[in-house]
XYZ file of C-alpha atoms in Angstrom:
111
model
C 1.737 -7.464 -24.850
C 2.885 -9.957 -27.472
C 3.319 -8.774 -31.030
C 3.273 -11.474 -33.678
C 4.826 -10.733 -37.038
C 4.195 -13.152 -39.867
C 3.789 -13.458 -43.586
C 1.734 -16.006 -45.502
C 3.318 -19.457 -45.515
C 4.893 -20.613 -48.765
C 5.040 -24.171 -50.079
C 7.709 -25.349 -52.504
C 4.922 -27.263 -54.234
C 1.267 -27.761 -53.434
C 0.477 -30.906 -55.463
C 1.828 -34.372 -54.786
C 1.213 -37.802 -56.289
C 1.082 -40.882 -54.075
C 1.155 -44.425 -55.411
C -1.060 -46.681 -53.272
C 1.194 -49.646 -54.030
C 4.393 -47.879 -52.987
C 3.641 -45.897 -49.817
C 6.592 -46.034 -47.463
C 7.042 -43.262 -44.971
C 5.569 -39.870 -44.272
C 4.921 -37.292 -47.008
C 7.204 -34.281 -46.572
C 5.776 -30.982 -47.772
C 8.667 -28.487 -47.959
C 7.462 -25.165 -46.572
C 8.452 -21.782 -45.216
C 6.004 -21.014 -42.421
C 7.168 -17.370 -42.191
C 6.251 -16.849 -38.535
C 3.004 -18.835 -38.580
C 2.504 -21.967 -36.472
C 0.734 -25.163 -37.474
C -2.601 -25.529 -35.685
C -4.524 -28.332 -37.399
C -5.223 -30.059 -40.698
C -8.427 -31.124 -42.361
C -8.516 -33.632 -45.188
C -11.363 -34.279 -47.606
C -11.789 -36.571 -50.595
C -12.187 -34.385 -53.692
C -14.928 -36.450 -55.354
C -17.201 -36.711 -52.290
C -16.231 -34.000 -49.815
C -16.119 -36.723 -47.134
C -13.290 -36.979 -44.557
C -10.169 -38.816 -45.759
C -10.248 -40.856 -42.545
C -13.934 -41.722 -42.918
C -13.154 -45.383 -42.150
C -11.831 -44.279 -38.751
C -14.435 -41.589 -38.013
C -16.971 -40.080 -40.368
C -18.053 -37.061 -38.376
C -15.057 -34.747 -38.919
C -12.499 -33.972 -41.618
C -9.931 -32.915 -38.985
C -6.848 -35.042 -38.428
C -5.026 -35.689 -35.141
C -1.891 -33.682 -34.441
C 1.207 -35.890 -34.333
C -0.718 -39.106 -35.029
C -1.722 -37.972 -38.549
C 0.374 -34.864 -39.280
C 3.194 -32.789 -37.822
C 5.659 -29.981 -38.455
C 9.426 -30.428 -38.266
C 12.061 -27.791 -38.987
C 9.475 -25.626 -40.757
C 8.287 -28.373 -43.097
C 4.835 -29.984 -42.981
C 4.267 -33.739 -42.939
C 1.359 -36.130 -43.477
C 1.908 -39.443 -41.730
C 2.103 -42.700 -43.660
C -1.009 -43.831 -41.742
C -3.105 -41.115 -43.440
C -1.651 -41.804 -46.886
C -2.632 -45.473 -46.629
C -6.295 -44.474 -46.174
C -6.345 -42.448 -49.400
C -8.376 -44.146 -52.126
C -8.723 -41.149 -54.466
C -7.499 -37.584 -54.941
C -7.799 -35.519 -51.769
C -7.261 -31.999 -50.480
C -5.558 -31.164 -47.195
C -5.998 -27.726 -45.675
C -3.271 -26.827 -43.200
C -4.689 -24.293 -40.754
C -2.151 -22.099 -39.007
C -1.942 -19.472 -36.292
C -2.720 -16.627 -36.392
C -6.266 -17.796 -36.940
C -7.459 -17.584 -40.533
C -4.106 -18.361 -42.168
C -4.178 -21.555 -44.209
C -2.463 -23.297 -47.073
C -3.814 -26.076 -49.287
C -2.116 -29.253 -50.509
C -3.585 -31.550 -53.181
C -2.668 -35.234 -53.134
C -3.341 -37.270 -56.270
C -3.621 -41.021 -55.802
C -2.458 -43.613 -58.327
C -2.749 -47.411 -58.052
């Protein structure tokens, strides 16, 4: 039997601003995962509720692990590729294991 001990993940900050004209590199989201493990991420545009990658596929808000997001040394990252698709403010929900644990990150977009 495996026993999993965890506490809710904590983010150093949950709101970021991205300048469309100055995107260079992945967005690091400093975090303490506290025993949870990153499962998946969904991203939606705040004003429409549509997927942030609607230009790529419009049928799901979920992003691809490693291609669009990843975890490294306990911190969460959104890939530069995803940031370049952002046209307006968006919300990313990081879903973690155990199932039902999640944390939300808001990304504001400026020209």
